[in-house]
XYZ file of N, CA and C in Angstrom:
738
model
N 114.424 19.131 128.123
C 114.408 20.240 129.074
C 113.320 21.262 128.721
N 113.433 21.985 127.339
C 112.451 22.484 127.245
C 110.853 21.921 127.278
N 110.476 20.644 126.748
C 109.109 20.146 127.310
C 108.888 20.382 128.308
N 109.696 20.063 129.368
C 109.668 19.918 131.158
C 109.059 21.152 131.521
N 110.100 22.185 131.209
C 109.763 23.583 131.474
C 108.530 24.319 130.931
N 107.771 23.534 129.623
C 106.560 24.230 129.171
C 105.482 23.366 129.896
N 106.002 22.119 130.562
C 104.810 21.526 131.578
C 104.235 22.065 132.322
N 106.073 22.510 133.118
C 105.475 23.336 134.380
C 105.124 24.901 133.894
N 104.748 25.380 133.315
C 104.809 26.583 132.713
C 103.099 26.549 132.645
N 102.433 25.310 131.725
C 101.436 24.600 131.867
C 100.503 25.136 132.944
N 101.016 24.452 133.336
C 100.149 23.806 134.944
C 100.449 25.100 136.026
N 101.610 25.749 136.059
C 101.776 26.400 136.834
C 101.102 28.018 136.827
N 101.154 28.455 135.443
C 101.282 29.715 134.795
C 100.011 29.897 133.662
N 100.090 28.798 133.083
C 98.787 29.184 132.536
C 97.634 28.464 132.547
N 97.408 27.827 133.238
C 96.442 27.445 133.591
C 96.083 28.254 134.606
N 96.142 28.607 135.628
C 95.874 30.029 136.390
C 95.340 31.206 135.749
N 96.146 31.554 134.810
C 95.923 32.749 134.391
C 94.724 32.668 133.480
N 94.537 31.220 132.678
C 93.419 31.160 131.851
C 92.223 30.929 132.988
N 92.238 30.808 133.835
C 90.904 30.716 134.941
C 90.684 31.812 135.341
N 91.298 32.825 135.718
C 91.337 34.150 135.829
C 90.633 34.395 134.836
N 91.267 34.607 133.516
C 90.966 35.478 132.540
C 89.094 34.922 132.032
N 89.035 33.366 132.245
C 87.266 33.208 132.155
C 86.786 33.543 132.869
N 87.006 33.868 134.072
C 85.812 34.161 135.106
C 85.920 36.068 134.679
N 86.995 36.320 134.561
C 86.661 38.083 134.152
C 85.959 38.314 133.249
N 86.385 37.322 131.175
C 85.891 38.154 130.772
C 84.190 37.265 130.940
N 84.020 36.458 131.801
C 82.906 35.782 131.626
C 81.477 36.771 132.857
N 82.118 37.169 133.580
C 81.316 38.651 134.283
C 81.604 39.907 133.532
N 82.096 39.794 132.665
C 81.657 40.841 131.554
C 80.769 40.829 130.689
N 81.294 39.486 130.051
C 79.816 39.163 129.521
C 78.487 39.579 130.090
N 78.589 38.760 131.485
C 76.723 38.829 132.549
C 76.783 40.526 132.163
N 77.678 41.232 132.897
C 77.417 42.518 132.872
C 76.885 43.282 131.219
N 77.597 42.686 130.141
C 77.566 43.988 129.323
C 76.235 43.456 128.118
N 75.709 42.167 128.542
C 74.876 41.332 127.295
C 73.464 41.972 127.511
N 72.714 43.149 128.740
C 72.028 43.685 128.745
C 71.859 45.018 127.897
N 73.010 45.458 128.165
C 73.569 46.990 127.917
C 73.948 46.593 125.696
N 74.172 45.772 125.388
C 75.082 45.511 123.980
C 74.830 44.213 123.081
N 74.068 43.662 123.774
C 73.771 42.185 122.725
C 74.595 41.553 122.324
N 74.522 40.161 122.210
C 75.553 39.151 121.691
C 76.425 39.212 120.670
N 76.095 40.007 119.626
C 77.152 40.488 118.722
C 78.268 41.238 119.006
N 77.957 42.323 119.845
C 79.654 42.836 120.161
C 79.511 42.515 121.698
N 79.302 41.587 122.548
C 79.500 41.410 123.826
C 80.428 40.118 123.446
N 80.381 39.446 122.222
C 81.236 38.356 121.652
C 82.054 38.804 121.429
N 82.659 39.979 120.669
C 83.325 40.351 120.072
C 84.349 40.795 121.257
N 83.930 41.482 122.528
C 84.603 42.063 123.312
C 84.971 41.224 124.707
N 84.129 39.850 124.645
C 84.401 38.947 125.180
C 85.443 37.478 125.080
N 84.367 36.928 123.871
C 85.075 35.644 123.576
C 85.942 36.008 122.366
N 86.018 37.006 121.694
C 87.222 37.039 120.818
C 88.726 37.144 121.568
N 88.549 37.707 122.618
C 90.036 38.369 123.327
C 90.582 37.263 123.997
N 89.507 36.233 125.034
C 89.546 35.249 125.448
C 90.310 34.400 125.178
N 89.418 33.992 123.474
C 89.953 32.902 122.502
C 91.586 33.202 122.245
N 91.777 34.711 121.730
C 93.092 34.874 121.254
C 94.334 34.894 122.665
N 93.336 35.446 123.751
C 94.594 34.975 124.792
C 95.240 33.858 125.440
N 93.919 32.874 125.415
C 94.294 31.371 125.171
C 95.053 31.093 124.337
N 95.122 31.219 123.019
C 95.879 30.668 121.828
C 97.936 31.303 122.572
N 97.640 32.315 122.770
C 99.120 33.553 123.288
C 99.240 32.787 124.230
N 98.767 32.556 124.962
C 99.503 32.358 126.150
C 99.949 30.649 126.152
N 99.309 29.412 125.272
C 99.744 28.491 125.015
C 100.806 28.310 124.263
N 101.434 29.441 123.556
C 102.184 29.534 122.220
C 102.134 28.775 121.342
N 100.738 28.895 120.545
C 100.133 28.839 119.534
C 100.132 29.920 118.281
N 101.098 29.823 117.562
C 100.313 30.745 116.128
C 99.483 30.037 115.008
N 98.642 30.994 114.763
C 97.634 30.863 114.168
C 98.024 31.719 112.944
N 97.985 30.400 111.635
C 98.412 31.248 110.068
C 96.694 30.730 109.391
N 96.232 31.929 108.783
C 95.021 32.109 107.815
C 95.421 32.136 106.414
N 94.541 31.465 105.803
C 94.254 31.381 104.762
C 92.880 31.163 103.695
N 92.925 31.536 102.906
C 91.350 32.220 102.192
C 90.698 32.865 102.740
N 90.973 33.912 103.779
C 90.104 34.847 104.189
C 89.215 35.576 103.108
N 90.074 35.845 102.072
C 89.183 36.709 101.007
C 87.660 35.570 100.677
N 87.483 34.497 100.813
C 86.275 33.920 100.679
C 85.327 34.874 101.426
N 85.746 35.020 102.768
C 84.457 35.943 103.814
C 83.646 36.961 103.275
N 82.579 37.295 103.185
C 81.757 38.068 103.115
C 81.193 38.672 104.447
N 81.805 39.513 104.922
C 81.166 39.840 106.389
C 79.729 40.402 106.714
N 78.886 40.673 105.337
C 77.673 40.949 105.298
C 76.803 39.680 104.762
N 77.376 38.911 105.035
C 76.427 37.667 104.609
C 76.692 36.287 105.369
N 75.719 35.895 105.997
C 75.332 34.521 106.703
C 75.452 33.319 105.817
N 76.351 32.195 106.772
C 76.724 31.267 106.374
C 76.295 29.834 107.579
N 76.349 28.735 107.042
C 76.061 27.644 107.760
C 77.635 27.260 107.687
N 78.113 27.559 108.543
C 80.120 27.021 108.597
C 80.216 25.759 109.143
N 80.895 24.813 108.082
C 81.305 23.466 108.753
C 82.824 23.228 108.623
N 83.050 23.124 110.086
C 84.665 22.236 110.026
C 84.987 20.904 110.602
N 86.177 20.888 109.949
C 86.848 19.883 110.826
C 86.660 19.916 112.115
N 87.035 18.840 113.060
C 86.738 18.561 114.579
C 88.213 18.090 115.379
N 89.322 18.335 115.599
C 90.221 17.795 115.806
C 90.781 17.868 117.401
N 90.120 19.278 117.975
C 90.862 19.362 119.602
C 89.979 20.180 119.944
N 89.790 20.402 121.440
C 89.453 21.400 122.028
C 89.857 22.777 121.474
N 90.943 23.090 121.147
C 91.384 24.275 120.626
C 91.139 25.007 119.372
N 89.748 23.983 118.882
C 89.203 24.194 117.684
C 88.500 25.065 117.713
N 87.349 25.676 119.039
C 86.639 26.685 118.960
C 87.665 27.929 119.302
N 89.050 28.122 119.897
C 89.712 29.333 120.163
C 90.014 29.865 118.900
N 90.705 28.791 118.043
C 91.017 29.132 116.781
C 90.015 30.169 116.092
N 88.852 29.120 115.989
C 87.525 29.778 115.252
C 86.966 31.324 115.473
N 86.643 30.808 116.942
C 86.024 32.373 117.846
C 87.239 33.360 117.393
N 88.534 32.787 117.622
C 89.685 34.421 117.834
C 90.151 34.623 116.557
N 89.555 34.095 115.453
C 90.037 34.212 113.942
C 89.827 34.409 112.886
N 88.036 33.806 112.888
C 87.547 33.793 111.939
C 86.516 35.308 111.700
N 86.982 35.776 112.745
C 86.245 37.121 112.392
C 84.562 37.628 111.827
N 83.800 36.354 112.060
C 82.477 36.452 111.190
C 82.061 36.170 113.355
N 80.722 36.776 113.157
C 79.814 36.553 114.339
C 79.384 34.901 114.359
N 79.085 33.960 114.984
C 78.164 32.807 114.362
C 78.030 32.611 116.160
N 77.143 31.659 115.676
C 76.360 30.756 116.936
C 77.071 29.601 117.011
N 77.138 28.415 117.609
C 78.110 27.291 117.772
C 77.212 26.469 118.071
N 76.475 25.729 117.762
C 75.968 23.961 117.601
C 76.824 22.865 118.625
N 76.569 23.073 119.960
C 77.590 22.443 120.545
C 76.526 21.448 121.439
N 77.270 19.892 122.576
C 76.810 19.017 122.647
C 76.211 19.873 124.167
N 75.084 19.342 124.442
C 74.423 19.930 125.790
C 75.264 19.821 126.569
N 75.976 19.205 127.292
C 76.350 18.586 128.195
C 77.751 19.641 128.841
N 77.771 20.331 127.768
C 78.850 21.503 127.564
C 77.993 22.955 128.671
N 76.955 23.051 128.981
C 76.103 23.627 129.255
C 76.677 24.019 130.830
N 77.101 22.492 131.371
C 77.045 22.304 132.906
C 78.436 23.153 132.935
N 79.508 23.506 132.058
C 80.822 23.753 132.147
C 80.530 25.169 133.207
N 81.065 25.065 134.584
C 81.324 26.363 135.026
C 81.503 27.615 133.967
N 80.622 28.733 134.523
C 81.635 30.047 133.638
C 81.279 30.233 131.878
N 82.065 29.001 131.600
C 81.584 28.609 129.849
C 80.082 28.240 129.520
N 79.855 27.591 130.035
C 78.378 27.004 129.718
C 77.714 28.334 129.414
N 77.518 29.253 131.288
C 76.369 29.845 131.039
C 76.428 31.162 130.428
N 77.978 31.506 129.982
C 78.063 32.499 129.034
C 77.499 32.167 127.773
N 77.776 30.877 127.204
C 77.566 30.464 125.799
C 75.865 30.418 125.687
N 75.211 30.497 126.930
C 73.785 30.294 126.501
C 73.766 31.480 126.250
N 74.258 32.946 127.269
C 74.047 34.401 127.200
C 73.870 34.510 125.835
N 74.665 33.907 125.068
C 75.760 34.214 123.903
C 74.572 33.728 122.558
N 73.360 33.105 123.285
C 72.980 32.345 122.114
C 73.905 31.280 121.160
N 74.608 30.413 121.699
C 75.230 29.284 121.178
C 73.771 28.066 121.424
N 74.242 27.160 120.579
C 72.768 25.983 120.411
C 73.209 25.305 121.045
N 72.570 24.598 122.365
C 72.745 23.539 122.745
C 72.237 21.991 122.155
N 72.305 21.527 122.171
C 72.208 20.082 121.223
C 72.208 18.534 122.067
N 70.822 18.271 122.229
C 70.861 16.694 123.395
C 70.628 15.638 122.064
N 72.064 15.149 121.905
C 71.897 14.123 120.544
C 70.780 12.807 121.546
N 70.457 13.099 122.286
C 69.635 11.434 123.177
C 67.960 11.883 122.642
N 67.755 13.455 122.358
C 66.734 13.662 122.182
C 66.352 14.629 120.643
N 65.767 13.647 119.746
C 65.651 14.476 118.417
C 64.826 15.238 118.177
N 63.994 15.196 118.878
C 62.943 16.748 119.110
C 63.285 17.671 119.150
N 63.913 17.675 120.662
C 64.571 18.673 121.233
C 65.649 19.110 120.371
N 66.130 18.671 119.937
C 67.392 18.631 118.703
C 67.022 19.656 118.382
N 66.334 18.875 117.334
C 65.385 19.734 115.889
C 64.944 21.304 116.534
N 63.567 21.479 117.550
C 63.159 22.492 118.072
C 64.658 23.696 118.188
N 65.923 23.101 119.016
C 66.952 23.893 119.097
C 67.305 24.649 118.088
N 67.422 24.004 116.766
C 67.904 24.208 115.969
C 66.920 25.508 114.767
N 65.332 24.711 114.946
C 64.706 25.465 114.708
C 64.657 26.709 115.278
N 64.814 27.302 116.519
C 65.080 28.477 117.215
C 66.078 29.396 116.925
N 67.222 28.452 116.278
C 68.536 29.076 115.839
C 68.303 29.708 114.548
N 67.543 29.225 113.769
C 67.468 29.985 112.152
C 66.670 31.777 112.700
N 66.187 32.033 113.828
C 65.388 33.241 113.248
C 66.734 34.268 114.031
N 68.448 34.068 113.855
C 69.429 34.348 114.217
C 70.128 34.600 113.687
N 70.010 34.066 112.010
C 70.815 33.921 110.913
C 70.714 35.077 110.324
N 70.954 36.398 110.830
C 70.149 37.367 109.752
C 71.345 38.328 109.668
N 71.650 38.982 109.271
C 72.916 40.246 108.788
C 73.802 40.081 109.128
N 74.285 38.885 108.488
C 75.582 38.381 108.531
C 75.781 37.270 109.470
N 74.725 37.174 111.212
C 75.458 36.136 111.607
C 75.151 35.004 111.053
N 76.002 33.881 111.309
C 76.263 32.627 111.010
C 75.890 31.525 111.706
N 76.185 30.351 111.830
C 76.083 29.387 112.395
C 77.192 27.879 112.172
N 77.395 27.385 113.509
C 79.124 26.900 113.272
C 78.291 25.282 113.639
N 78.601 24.543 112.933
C 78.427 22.734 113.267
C 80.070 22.292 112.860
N 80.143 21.399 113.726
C 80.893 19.930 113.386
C 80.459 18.775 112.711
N 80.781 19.016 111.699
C 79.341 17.884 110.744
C 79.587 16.772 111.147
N 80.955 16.597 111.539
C 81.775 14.920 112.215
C 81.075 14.262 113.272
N 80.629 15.524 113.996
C 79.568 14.778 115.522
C 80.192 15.020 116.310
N 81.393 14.942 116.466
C 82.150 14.360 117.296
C 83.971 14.912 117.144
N 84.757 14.989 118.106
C 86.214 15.137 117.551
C 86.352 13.843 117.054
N 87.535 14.070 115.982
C 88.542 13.119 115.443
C 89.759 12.501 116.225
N 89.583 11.132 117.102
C 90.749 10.819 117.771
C 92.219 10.647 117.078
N 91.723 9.960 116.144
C 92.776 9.964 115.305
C 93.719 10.325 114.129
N 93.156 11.927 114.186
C 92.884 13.113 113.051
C 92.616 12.346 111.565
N 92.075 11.767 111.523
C 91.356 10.865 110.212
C 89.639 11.932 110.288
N 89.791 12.367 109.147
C 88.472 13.014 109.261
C 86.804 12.154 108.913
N 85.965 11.921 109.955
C 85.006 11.320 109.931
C 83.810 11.562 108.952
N 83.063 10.581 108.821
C 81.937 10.658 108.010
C 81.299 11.874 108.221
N 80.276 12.764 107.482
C 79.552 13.643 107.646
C 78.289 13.438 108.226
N 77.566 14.241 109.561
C 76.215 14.240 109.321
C 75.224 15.173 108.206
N 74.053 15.117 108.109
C 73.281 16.177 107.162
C 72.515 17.563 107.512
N 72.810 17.050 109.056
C 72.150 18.508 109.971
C 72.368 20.170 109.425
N 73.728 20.222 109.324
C 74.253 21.558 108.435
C 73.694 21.727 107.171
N 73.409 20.549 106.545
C 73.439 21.204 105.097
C 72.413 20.604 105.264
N 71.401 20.124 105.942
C 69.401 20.195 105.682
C 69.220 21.889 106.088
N 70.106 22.496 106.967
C 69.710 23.752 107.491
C 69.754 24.720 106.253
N 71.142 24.455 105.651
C 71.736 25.628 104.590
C 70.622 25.189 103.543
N 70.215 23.712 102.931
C 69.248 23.864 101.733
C 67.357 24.485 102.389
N 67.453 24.401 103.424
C 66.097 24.573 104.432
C 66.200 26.588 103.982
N 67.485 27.154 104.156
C 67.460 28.355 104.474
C 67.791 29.199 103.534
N 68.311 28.045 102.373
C 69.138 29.098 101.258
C 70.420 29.957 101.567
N 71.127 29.265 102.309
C 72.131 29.601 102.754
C 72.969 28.601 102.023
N 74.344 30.057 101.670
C 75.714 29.278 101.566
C 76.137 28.735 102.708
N 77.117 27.355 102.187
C 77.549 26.941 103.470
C 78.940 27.025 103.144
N 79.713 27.377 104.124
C 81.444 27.711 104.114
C 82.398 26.789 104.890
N 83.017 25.728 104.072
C 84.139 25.064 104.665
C 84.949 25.943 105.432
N 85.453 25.295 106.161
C 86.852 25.513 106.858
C 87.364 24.069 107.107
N 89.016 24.166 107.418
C 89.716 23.541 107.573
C 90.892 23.536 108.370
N 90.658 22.710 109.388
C 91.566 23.390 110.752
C 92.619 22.462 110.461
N 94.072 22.801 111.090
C 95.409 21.263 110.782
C 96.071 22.229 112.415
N 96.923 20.923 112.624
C 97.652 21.674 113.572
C 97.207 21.576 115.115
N 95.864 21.899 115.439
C 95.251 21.498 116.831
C 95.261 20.288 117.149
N 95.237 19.187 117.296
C 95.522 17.859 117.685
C 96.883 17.995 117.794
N 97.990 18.220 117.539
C 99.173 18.413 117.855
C 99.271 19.374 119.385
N 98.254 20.297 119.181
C 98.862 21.332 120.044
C 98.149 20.405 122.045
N 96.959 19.799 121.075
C 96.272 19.349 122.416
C 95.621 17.825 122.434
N 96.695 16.722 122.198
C 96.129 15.917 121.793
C 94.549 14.727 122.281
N 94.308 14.355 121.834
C 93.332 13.366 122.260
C 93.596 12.911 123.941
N 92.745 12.798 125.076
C 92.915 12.721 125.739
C 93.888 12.821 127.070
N 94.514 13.978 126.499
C 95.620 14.148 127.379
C 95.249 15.742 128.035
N 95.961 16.311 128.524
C 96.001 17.952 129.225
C 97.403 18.239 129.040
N 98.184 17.841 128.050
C 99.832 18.181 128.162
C 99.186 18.945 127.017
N 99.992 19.887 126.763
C 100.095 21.336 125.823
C 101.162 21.078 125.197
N 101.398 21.699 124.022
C 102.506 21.586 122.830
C 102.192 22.367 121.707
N 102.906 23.934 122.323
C 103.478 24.972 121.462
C 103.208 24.441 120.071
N 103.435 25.149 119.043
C 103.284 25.362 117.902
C 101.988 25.832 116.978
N 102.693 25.867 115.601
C 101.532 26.649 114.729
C 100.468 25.825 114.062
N 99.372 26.267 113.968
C 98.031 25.899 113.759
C 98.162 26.650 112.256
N 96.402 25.695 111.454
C 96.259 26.523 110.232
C 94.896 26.424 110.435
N 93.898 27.683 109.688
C 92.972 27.779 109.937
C 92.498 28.544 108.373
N 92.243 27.441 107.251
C 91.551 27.473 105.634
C 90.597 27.627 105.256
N 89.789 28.894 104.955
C 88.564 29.250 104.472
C 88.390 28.683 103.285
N 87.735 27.964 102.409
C 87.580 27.749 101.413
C 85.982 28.955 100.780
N 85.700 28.297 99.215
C 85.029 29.172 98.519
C 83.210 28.684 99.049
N 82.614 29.776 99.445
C 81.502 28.714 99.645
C 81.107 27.712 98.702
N 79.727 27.299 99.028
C 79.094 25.718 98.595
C 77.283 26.393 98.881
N 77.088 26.240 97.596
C 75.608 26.751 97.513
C 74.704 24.953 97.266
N 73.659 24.896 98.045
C 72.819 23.646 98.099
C 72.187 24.130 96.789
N 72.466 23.404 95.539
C 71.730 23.824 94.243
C 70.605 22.888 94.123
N 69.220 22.924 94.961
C 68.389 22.366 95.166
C 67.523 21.608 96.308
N 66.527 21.409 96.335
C 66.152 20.912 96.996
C 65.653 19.802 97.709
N 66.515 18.877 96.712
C 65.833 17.240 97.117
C 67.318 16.546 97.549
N 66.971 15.360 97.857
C 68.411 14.873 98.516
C 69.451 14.585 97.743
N 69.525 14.936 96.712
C 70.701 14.173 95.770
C 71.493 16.196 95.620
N 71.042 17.072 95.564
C 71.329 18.206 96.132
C 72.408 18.671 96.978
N 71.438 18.089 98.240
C 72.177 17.897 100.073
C 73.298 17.075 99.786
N 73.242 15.991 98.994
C 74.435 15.027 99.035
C 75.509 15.597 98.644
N 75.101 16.387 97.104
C 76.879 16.786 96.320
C 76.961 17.862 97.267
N 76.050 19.120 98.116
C 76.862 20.115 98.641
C 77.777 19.102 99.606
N 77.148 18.531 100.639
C 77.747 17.875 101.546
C 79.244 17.422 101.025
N 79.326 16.453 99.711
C 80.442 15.727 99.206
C 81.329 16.865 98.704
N 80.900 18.002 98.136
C 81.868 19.057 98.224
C 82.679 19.500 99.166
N 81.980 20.040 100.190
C 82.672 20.729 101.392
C 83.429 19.819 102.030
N 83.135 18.320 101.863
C 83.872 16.975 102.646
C 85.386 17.302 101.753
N 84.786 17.335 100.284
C 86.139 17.349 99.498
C 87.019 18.277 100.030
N 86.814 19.843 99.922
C 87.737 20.990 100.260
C 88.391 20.873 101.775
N 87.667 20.574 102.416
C 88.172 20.269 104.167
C 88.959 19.076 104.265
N 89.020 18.108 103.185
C 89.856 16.897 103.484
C 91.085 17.170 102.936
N 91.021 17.609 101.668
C 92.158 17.716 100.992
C 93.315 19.067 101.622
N 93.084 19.675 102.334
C 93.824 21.111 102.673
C 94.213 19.769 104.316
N 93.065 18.928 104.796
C 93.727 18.586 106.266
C 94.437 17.123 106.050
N 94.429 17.076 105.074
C 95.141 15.677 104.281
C 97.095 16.392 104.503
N 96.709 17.424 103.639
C 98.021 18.020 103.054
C 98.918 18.346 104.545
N 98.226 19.323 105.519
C 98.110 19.553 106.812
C 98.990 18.413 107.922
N 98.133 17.168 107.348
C 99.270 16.051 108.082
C 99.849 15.572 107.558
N 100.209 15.700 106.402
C 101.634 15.587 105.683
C 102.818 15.992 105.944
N 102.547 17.675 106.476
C 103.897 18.219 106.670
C 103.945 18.215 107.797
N 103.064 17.955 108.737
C 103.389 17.505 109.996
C 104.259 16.009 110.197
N 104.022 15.655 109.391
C 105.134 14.371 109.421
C 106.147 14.170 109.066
């Protein structure tokens, strides 16, 4: 009975209200990104957004290692990939500014797309590695007083919350820039929104800062252990994660 009733609750109630609430705060955005710049037009946009999505799905969101953050210092952030509900989490939680490394194709999304360009988020045509690269290159002269920059090193979500191989894109950037790079570790979203479905399912999410990961060098054996680090800290917290989910 209660599933039934959070279906229609779903479909009826919030899904409405979350279309509403993008197209408002998403003409706020157009309006206020002249007047205030992407740093607090994010803040007053997609933070409230993110967290009213999470509320109104009945989702809680529990943190942990926040004390890692440095809010005056820029990071190359890599997480886990598990649901759509991975960037609400992020945007409405993690409290640091960053840019988002997301797949082009995300671009065409009514509303979302062309806020996220406002927004300076990276678009990314994996068909074209130029263009890639150039994107990405554009994104470093962004990295500066504090903001950040967010990849999915996975590529891709995890269908089967088994966490995937790493790419090196993040951490060629962080040893390219001298940037720390900062795990996170999401558990909990694939539950709330699973793999190919649109059914919703209440419950609590976790969202694990770990300690950064400095690229101690510059040649590839470097890139490898940061990489095999941050793989380590993000597996083991989303290892544990679906444990007690079971």
């Amino acid at each position: 009975m209660v599933n039934a009733l959070f279906f229609i609750y779903s479909w009826f109630l919030f899904a409405p209200l979350m279309l509403a609430a993008t197209v408002l705060f998403g003409l706020l955005c157009f309006l206020m990104m002249p007047f205030l710049g992407p740093r607090r037009v994010g803040r007053l946009t997609a933070v409230p957004w993110s967290r009213l999505g999470l509320m109104l799905s009945g989702v809680q969101v529990r943190l942990h290692g926040t004390e890692h953050l440095d809010r005056e210092q820029s990071y190359v952030i890599v997480a886990n990939h598990l649901s759509q509900y991975d960037i609400w989490v992020l945007y409405g939680h993690l409290d640091k500014d960053f840019r988002w490394v997301m797949k082009h194709e995300l671009r065409k999304v009514p509303v979302i797309g062309f806020c996220c360009a406002l927004l300076g988020h990276i678009f990314i045509d994996r068909r074209d590695s130029r263009a890639a690269i150039a994107s990405l290159e554009t994104a470093k002269a962004r990295l500066v007083n504090g903001t950040s920059i967010l990849f999915f090193p996975e590529g891709t979500r995890s269908r089967d919350g088994e966490l995937r191989p790493f790419k090196k894109g993040a951490f060629r950037m962080a040893q390219d820039l001298g940037l720390p790079l900062l795990p996170v570790t999401l558990t909990g979203t694939r539950e709330v929104l699973p793999p190919d479905t649109l059914r919703l399912h209440p419950g609590p999410v976790s969202m694990t800062v770990h300690a950064p990961v400095t690229v101690d060098g510059g040649d590839e054996a470097a890139l490898e252990a940061a990489l095999a680090s941050c793989r380590s800290a993000i597996a083991g917290v989303a290892t544990e994660g679906c444990l007690e989910l079971t």
